[in-house]
PDB file of C-alpha atoms (C1' of nucleotides) in Angstrom:
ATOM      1  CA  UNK R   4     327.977 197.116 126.919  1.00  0.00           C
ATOM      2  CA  UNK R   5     330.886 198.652 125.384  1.00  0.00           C
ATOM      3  CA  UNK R   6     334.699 197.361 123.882  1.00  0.00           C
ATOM      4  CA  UNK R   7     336.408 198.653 126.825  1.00  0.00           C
ATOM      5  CA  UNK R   8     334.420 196.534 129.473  1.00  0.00           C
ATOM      6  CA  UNK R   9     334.854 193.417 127.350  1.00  0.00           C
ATOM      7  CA  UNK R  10     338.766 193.828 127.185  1.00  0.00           C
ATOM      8  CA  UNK R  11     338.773 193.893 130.799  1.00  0.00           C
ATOM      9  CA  UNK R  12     336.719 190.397 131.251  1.00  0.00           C
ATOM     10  CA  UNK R  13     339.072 189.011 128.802  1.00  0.00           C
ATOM     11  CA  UNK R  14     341.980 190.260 131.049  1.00  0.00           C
ATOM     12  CA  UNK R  15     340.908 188.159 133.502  1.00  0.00           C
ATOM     13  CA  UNK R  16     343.100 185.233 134.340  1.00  0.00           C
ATOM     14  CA  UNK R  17     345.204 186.034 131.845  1.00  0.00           C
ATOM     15  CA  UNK R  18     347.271 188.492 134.081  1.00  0.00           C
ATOM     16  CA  UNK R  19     348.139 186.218 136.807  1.00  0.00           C
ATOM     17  CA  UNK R  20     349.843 184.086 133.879  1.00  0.00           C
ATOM     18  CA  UNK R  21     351.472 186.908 132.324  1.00  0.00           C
ATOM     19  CA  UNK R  22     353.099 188.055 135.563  1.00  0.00           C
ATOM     20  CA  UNK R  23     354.261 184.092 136.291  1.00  0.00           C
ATOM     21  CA  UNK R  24     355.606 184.183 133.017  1.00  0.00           C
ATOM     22  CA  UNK R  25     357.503 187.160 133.517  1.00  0.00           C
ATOM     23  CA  UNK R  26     358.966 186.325 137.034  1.00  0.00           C
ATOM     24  CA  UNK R  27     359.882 183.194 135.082  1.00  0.00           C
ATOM     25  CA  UNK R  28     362.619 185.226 133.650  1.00  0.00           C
ATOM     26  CA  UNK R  29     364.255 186.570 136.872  1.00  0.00           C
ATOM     27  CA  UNK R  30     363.399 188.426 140.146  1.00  0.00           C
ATOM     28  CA  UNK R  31     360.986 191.865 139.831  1.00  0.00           C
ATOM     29  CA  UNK R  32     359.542 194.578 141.474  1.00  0.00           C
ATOM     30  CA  UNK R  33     355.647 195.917 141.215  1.00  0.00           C
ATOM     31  CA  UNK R  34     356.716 199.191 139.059  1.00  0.00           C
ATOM     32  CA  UNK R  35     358.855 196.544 136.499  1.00  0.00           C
ATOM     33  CA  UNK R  36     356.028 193.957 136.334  1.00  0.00           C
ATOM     34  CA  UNK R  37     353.980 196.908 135.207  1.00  0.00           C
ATOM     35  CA  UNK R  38     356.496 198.623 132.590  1.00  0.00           C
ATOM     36  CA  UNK R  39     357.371 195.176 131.098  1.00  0.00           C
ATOM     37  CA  UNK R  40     353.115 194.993 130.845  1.00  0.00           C
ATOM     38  CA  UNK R  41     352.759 198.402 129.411  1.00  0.00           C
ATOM     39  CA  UNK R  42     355.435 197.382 126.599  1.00  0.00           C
ATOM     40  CA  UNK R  43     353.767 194.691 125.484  1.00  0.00           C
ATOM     41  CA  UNK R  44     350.742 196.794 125.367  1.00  0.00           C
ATOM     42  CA  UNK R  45     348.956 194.889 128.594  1.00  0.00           C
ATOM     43  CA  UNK R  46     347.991 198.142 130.955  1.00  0.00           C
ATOM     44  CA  UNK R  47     347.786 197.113 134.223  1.00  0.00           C
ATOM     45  CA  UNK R  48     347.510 199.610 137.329  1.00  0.00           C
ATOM     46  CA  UNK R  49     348.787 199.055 141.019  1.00  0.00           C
ATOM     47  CA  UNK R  50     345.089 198.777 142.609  1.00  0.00           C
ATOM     48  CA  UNK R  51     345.328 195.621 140.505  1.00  0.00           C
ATOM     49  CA  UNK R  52     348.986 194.205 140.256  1.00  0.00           C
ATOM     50  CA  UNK R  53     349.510 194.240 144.191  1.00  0.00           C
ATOM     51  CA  UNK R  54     346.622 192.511 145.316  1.00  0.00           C
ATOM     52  CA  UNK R  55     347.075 190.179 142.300  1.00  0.00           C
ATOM     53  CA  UNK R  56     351.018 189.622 143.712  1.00  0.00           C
ATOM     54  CA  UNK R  57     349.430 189.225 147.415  1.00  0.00           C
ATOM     55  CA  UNK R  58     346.906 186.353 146.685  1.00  0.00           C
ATOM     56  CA  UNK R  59     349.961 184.873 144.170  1.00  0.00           C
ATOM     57  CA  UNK R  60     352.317 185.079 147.625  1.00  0.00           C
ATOM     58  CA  UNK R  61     349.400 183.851 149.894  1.00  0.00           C
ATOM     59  CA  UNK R  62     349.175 180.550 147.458  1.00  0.00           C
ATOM     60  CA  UNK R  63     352.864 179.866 147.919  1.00  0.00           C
ATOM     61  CA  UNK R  64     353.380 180.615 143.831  1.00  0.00           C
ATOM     62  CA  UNK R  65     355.720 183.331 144.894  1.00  0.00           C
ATOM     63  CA  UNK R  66     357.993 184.378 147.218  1.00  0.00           C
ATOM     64  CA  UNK R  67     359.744 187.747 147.825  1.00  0.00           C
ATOM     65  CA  UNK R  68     363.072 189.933 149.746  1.00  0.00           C
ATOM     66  CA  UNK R  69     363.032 193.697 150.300  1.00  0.00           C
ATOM     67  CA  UNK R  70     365.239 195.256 149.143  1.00  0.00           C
ATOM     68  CA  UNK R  71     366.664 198.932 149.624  1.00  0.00           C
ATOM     69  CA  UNK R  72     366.386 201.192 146.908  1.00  0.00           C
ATOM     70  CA  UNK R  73     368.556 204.521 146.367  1.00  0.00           C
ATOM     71  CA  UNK R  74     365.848 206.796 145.073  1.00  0.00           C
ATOM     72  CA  UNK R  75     362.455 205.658 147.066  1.00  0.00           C
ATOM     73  CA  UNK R  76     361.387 203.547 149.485  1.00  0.00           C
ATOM     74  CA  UNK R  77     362.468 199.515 149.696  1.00  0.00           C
ATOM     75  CA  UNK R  78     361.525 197.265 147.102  1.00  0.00           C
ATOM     76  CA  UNK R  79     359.686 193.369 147.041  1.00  0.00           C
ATOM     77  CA  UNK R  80     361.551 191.913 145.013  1.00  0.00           C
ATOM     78  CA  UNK R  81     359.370 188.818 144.067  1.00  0.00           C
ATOM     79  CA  UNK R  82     360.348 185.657 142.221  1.00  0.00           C
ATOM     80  CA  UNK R  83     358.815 182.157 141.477  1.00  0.00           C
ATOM     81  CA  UNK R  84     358.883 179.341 144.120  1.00  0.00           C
ATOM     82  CA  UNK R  85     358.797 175.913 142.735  1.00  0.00           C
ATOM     83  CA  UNK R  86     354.989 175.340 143.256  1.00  0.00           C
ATOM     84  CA  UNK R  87     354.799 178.580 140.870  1.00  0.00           C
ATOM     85  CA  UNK R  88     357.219 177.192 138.360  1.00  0.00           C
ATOM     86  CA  UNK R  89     354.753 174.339 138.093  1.00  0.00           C
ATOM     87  CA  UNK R  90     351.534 176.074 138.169  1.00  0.00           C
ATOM     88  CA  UNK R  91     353.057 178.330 135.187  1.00  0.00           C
ATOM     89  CA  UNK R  92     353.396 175.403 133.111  1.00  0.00           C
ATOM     90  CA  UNK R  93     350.024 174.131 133.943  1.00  0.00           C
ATOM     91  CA  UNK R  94     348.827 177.475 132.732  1.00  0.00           C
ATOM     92  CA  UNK R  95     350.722 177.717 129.297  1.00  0.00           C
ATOM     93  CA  UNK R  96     348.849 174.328 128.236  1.00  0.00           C
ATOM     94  CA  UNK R  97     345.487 176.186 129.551  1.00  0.00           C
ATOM     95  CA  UNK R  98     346.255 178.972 128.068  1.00  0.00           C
ATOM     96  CA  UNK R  99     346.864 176.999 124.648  1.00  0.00           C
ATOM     97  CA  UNK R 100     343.829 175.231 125.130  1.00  0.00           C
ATOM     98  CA  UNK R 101     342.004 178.191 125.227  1.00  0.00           C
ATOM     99  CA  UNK R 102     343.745 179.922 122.276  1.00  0.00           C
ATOM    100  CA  UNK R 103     343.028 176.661 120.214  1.00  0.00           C
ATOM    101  CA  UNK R 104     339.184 176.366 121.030  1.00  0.00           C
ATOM    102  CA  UNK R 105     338.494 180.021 120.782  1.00  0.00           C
ATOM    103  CA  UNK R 106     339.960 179.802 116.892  1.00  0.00           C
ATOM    104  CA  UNK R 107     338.216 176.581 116.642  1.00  0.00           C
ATOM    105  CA  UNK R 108     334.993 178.270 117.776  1.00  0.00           C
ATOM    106  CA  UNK R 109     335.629 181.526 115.679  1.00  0.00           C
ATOM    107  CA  UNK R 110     336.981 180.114 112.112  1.00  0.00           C
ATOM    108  CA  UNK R 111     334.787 177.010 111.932  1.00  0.00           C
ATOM    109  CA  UNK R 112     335.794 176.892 108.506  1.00  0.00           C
ATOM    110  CA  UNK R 113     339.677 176.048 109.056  1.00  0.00           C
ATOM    111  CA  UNK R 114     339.400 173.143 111.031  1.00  0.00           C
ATOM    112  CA  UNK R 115     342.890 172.110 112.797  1.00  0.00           C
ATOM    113  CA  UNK R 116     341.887 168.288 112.575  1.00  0.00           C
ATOM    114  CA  UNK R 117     339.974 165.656 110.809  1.00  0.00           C
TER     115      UNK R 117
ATOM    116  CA  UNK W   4     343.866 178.122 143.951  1.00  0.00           C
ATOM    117  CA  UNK W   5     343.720 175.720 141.455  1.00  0.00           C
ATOM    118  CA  UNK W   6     343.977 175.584 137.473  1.00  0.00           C
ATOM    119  CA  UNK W   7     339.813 174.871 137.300  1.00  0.00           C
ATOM    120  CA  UNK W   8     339.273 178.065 138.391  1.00  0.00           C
ATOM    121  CA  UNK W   9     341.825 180.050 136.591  1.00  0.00           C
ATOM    122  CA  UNK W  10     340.056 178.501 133.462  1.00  0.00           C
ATOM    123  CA  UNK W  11     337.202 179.762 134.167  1.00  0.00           C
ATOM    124  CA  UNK W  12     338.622 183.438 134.635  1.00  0.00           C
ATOM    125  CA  UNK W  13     340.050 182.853 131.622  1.00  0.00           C
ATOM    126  CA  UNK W  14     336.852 182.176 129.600  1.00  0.00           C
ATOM    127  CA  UNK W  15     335.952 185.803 131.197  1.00  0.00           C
ATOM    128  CA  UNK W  16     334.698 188.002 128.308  1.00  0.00           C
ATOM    129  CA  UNK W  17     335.995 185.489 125.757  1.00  0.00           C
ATOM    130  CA  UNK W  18     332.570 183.226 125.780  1.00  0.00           C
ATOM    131  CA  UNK W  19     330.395 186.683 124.770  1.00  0.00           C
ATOM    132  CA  UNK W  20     333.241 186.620 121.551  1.00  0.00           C
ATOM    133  CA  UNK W  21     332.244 183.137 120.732  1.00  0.00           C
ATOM    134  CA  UNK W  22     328.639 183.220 121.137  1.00  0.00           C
ATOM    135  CA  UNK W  23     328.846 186.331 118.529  1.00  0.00           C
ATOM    136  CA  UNK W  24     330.993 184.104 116.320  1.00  0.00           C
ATOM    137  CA  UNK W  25     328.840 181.013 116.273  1.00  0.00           C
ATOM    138  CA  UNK W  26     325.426 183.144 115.157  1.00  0.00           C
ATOM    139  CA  UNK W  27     327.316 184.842 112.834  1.00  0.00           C
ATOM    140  CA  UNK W  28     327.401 181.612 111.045  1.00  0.00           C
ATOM    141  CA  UNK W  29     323.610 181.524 111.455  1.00  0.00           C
ATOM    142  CA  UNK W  30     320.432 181.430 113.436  1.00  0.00           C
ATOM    143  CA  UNK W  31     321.113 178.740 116.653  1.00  0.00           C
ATOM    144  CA  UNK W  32     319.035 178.558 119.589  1.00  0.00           C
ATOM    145  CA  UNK W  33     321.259 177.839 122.807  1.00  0.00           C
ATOM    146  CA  UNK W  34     321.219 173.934 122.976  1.00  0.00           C
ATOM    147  CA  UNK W  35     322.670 174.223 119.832  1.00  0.00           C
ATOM    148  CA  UNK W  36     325.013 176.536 121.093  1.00  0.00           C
ATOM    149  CA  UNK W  37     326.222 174.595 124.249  1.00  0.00           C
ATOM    150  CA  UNK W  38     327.227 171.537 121.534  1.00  0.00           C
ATOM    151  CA  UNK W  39     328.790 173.877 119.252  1.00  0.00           C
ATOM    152  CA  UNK W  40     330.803 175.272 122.237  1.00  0.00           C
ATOM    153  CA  UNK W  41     331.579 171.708 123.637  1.00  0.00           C
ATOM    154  CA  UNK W  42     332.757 170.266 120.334  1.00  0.00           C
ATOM    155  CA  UNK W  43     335.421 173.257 120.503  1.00  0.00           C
ATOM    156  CA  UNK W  44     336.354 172.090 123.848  1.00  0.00           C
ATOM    157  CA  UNK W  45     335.087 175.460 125.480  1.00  0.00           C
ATOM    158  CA  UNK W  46     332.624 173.874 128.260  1.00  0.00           C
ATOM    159  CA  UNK W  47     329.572 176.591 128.393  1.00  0.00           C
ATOM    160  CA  UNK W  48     326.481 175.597 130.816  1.00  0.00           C
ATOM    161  CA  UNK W  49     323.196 176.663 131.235  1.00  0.00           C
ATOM    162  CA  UNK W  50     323.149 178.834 133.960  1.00  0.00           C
ATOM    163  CA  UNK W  51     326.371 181.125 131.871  1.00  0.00           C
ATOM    164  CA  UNK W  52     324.505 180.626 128.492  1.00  0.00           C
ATOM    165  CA  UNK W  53     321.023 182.142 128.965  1.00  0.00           C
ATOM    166  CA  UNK W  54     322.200 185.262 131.422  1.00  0.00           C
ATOM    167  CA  UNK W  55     324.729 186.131 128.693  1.00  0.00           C
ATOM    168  CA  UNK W  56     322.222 185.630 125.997  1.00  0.00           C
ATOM    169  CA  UNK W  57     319.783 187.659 127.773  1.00  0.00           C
ATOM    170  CA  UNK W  58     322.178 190.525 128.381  1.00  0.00           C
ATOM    171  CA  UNK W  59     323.514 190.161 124.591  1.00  0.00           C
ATOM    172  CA  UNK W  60     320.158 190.784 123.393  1.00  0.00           C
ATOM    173  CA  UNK W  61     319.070 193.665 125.474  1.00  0.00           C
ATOM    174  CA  UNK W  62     322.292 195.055 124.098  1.00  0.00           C
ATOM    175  CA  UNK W  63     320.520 195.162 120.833  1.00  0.00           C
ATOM    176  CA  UNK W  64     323.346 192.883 119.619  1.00  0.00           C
ATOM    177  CA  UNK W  65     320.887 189.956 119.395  1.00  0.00           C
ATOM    178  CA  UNK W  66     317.229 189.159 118.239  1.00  0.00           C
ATOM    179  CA  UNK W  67     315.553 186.508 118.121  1.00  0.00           C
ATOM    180  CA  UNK W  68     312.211 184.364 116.920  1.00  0.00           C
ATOM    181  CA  UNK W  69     310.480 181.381 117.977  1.00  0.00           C
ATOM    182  CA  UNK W  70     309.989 177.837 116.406  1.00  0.00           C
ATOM    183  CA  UNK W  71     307.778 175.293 117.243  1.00  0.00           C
ATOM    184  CA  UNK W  72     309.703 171.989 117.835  1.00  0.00           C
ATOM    185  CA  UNK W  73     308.453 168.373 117.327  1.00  0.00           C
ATOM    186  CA  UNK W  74     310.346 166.886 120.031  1.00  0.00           C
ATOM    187  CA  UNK W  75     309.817 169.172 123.275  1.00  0.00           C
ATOM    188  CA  UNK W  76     308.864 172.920 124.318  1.00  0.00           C
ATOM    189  CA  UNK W  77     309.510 175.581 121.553  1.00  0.00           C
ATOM    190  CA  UNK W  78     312.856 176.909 120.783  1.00  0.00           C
ATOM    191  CA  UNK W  79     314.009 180.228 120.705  1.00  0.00           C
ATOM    192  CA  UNK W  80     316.599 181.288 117.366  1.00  0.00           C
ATOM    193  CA  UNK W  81     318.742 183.580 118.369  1.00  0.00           C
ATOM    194  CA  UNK W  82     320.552 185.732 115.265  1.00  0.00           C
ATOM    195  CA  UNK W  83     323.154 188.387 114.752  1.00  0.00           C
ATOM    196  CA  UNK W  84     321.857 192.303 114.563  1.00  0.00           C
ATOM    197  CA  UNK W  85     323.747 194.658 112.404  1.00  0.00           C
ATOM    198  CA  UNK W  86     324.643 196.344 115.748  1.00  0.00           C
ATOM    199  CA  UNK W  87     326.045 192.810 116.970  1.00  0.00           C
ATOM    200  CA  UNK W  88     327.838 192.239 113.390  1.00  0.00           C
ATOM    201  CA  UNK W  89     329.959 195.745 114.164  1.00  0.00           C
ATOM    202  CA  UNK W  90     330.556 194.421 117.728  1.00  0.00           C
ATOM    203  CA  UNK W  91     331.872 191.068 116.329  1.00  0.00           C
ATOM    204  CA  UNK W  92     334.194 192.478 114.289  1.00  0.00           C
ATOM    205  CA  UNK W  93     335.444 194.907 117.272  1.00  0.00           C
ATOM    206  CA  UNK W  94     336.037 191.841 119.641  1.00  0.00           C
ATOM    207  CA  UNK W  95     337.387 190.091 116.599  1.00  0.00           C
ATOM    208  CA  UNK W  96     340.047 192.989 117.106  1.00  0.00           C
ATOM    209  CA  UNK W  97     340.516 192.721 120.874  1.00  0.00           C
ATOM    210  CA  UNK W  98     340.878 189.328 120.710  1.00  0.00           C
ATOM    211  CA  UNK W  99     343.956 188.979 118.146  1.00  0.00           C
ATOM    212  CA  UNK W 100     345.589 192.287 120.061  1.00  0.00           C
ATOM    213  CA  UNK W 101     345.166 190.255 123.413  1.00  0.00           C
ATOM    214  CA  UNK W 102     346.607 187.088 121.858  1.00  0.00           C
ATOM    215  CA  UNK W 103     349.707 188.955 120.820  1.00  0.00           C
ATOM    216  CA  UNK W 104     350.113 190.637 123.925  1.00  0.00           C
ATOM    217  CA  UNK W 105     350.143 187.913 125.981  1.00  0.00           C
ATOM    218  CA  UNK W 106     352.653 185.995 123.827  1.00  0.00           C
ATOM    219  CA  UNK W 107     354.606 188.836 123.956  1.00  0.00           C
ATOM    220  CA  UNK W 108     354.911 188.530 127.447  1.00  0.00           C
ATOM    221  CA  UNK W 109     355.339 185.075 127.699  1.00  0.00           C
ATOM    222  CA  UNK W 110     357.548 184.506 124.794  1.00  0.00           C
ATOM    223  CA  UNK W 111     360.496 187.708 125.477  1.00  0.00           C
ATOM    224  CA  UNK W 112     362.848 186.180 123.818  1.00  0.00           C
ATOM    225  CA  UNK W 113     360.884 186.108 119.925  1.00  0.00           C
ATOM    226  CA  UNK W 114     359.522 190.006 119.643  1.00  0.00           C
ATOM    227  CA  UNK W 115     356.873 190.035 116.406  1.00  0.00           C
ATOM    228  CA  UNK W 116     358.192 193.165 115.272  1.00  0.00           C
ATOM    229  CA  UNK W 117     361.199 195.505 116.046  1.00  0.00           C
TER     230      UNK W 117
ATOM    231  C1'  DT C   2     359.977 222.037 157.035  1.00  0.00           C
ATOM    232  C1'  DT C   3     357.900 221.461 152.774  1.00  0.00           C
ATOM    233  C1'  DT C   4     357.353 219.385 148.336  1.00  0.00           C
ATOM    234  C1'  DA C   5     357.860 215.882 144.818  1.00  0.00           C
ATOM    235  C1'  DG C   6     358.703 211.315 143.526  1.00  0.00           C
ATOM    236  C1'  DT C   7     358.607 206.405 144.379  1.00  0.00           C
ATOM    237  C1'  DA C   8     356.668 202.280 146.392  1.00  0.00           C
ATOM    238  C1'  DC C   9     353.484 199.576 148.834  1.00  0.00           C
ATOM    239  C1'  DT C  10     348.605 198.813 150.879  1.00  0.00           C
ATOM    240  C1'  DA C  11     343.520 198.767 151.643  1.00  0.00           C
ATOM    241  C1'  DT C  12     338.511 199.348 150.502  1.00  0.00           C
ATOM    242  C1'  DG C  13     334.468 199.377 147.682  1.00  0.00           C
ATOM    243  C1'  DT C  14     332.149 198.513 143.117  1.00  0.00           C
ATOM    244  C1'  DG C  15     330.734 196.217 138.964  1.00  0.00           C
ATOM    245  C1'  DA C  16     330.924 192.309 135.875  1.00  0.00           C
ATOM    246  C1'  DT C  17     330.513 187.440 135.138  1.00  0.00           C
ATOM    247  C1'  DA C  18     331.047 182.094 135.242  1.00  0.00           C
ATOM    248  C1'  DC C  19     328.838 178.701 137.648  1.00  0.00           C
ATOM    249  C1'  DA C  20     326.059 175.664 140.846  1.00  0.00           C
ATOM    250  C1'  DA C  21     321.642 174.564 141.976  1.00  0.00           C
ATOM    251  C1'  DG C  22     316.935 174.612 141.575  1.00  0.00           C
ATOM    252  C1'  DG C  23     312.599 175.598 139.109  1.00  0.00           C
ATOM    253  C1'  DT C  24     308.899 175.879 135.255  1.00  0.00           C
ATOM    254  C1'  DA C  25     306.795 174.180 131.116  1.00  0.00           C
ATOM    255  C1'  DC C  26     306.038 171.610 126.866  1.00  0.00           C
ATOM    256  C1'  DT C  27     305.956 166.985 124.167  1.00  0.00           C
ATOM    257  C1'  DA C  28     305.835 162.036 123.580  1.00  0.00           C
ATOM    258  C1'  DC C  29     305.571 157.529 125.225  1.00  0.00           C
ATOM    259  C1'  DT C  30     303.911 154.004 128.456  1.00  0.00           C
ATOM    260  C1'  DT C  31     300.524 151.917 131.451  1.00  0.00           C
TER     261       DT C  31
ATOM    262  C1'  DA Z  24     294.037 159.701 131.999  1.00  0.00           C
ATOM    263  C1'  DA Z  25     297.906 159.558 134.726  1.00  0.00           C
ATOM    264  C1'  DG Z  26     302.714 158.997 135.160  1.00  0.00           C
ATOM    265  C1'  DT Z  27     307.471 159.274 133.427  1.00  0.00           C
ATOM    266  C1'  DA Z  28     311.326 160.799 130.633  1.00  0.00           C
ATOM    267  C1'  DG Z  29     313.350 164.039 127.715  1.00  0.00           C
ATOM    268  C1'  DT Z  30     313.945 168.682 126.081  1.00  0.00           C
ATOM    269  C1'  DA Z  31     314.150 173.649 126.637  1.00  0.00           C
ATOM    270  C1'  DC Z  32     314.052 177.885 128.969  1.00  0.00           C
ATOM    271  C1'  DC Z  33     314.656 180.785 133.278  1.00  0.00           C
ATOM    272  C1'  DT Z  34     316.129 182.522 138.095  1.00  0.00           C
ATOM    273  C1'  DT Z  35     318.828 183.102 142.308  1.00  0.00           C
ATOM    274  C1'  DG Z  36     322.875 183.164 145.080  1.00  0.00           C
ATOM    275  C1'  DT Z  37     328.008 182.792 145.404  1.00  0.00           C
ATOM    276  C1'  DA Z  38     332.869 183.456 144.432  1.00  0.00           C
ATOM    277  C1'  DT Z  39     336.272 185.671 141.846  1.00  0.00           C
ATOM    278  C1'  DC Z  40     338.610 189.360 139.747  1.00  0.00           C
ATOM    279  C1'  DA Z  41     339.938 194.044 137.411  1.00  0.00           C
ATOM    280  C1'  DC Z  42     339.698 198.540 138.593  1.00  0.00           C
ATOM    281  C1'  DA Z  43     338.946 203.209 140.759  1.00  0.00           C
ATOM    282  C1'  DT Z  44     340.054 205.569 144.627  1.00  0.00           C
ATOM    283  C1'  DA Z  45     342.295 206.789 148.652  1.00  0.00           C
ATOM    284  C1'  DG Z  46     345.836 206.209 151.944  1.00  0.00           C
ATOM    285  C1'  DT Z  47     350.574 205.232 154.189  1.00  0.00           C
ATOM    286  C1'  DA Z  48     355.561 205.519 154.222  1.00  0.00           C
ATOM    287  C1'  DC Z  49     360.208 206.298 152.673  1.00  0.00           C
ATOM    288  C1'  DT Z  50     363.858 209.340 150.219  1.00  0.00           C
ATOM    289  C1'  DA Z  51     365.787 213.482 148.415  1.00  0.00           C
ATOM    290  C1'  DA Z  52     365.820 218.145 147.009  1.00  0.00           C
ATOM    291  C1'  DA Z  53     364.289 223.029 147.777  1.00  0.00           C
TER     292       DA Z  53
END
DNA sequence: TTTAGTACTATGTGATACAAGGTACTACTT
DNA sequence: AAGTAGTACCTTGTATCACATAGTACTAAA
């Protein structure tokens, strides 16, 4: 049992809304989902972010166009479809929820209502 | 896919942070716990509760003792260690430093510091 | 042709929330 | 005494997910 294992449990679930939330903003590739992660200190690596992108695709939250690139190999370009627009939203209120409870559960003593 | 199970990634590594919390307030045995949890909004059943408090305690981050109880089989306390105290405030950490991060990804347009 | 860099893909492992089922103790009823 | 309900603790099997690791493929420069 150590820090570094918990951090990744907590992860969990919480990626798949941080990259809808990001794609919210406009069209991206694998390498940008990951730099935009990295800056707001969320490290995520490729073994993780592509199958992650895959199952998203698979569920019809996504969608995505190649497109060439001038220093590499073609890109996916991948963007929200509407069904992901609305499972994003879903997700903000869950993730609220979850926020809220948590700080309910943790500071007992600063009750939010009542 | 669906939002039920995405909430229950999300509770990933966040329901060992709350169990911590809630002894830290004092000895509870896990019925106690499962309200506690519940009146937060944070579902927690059986089968989830007495793996994690198993595990918690042969992480030396839990002890407990037994009571007798007047209304039904005895009850086990379960209480903080010193070891589980330092691990609290650790996750207490994590979990403030994963809250930011994800707004930061979700919120691009309001940066907390820059 | 070789090497380096970029980008996408696939496989196996470990951790964990949960469903479902089981054991055991107490108190009340018949 | 036997049966029933309520409480409390425990175990097993399943699905999901982050990650490590390894691999494929394209471009450009040496």
């Amino acid at each position: 049992m150590n820090i570094e294992n918990t951090k990744a449990q907590m992860k969990k679930g919480v990626l798949e809304f941080c990259i809808l939330s990001i794609l919210s903003n406009g069209e991206n590739y694998p390498s940008e989902i990951i730099e935009k992660m990295k800056t707001a200190k969320l490290i995520v690596v490729e073994g993780t972010l592509y199958p992650l992108l895959m199952r998203l695709k698979n569920d019809g939250l996504l969608s995505y166009r190649w497109e060439e690139s001038t220093s590499g190999p073609p890109r996916k370009y991948y963007k929200l479809t509407p069904v992901g627009e609305q499972f994003l939203k879903e997700l903000d209120i869950t993730w609220k929820e979850l926020v809220e409870a948590v700080n309910k559960t943790t500071n007992p003593s600063t009750p939010a209502n009542q």
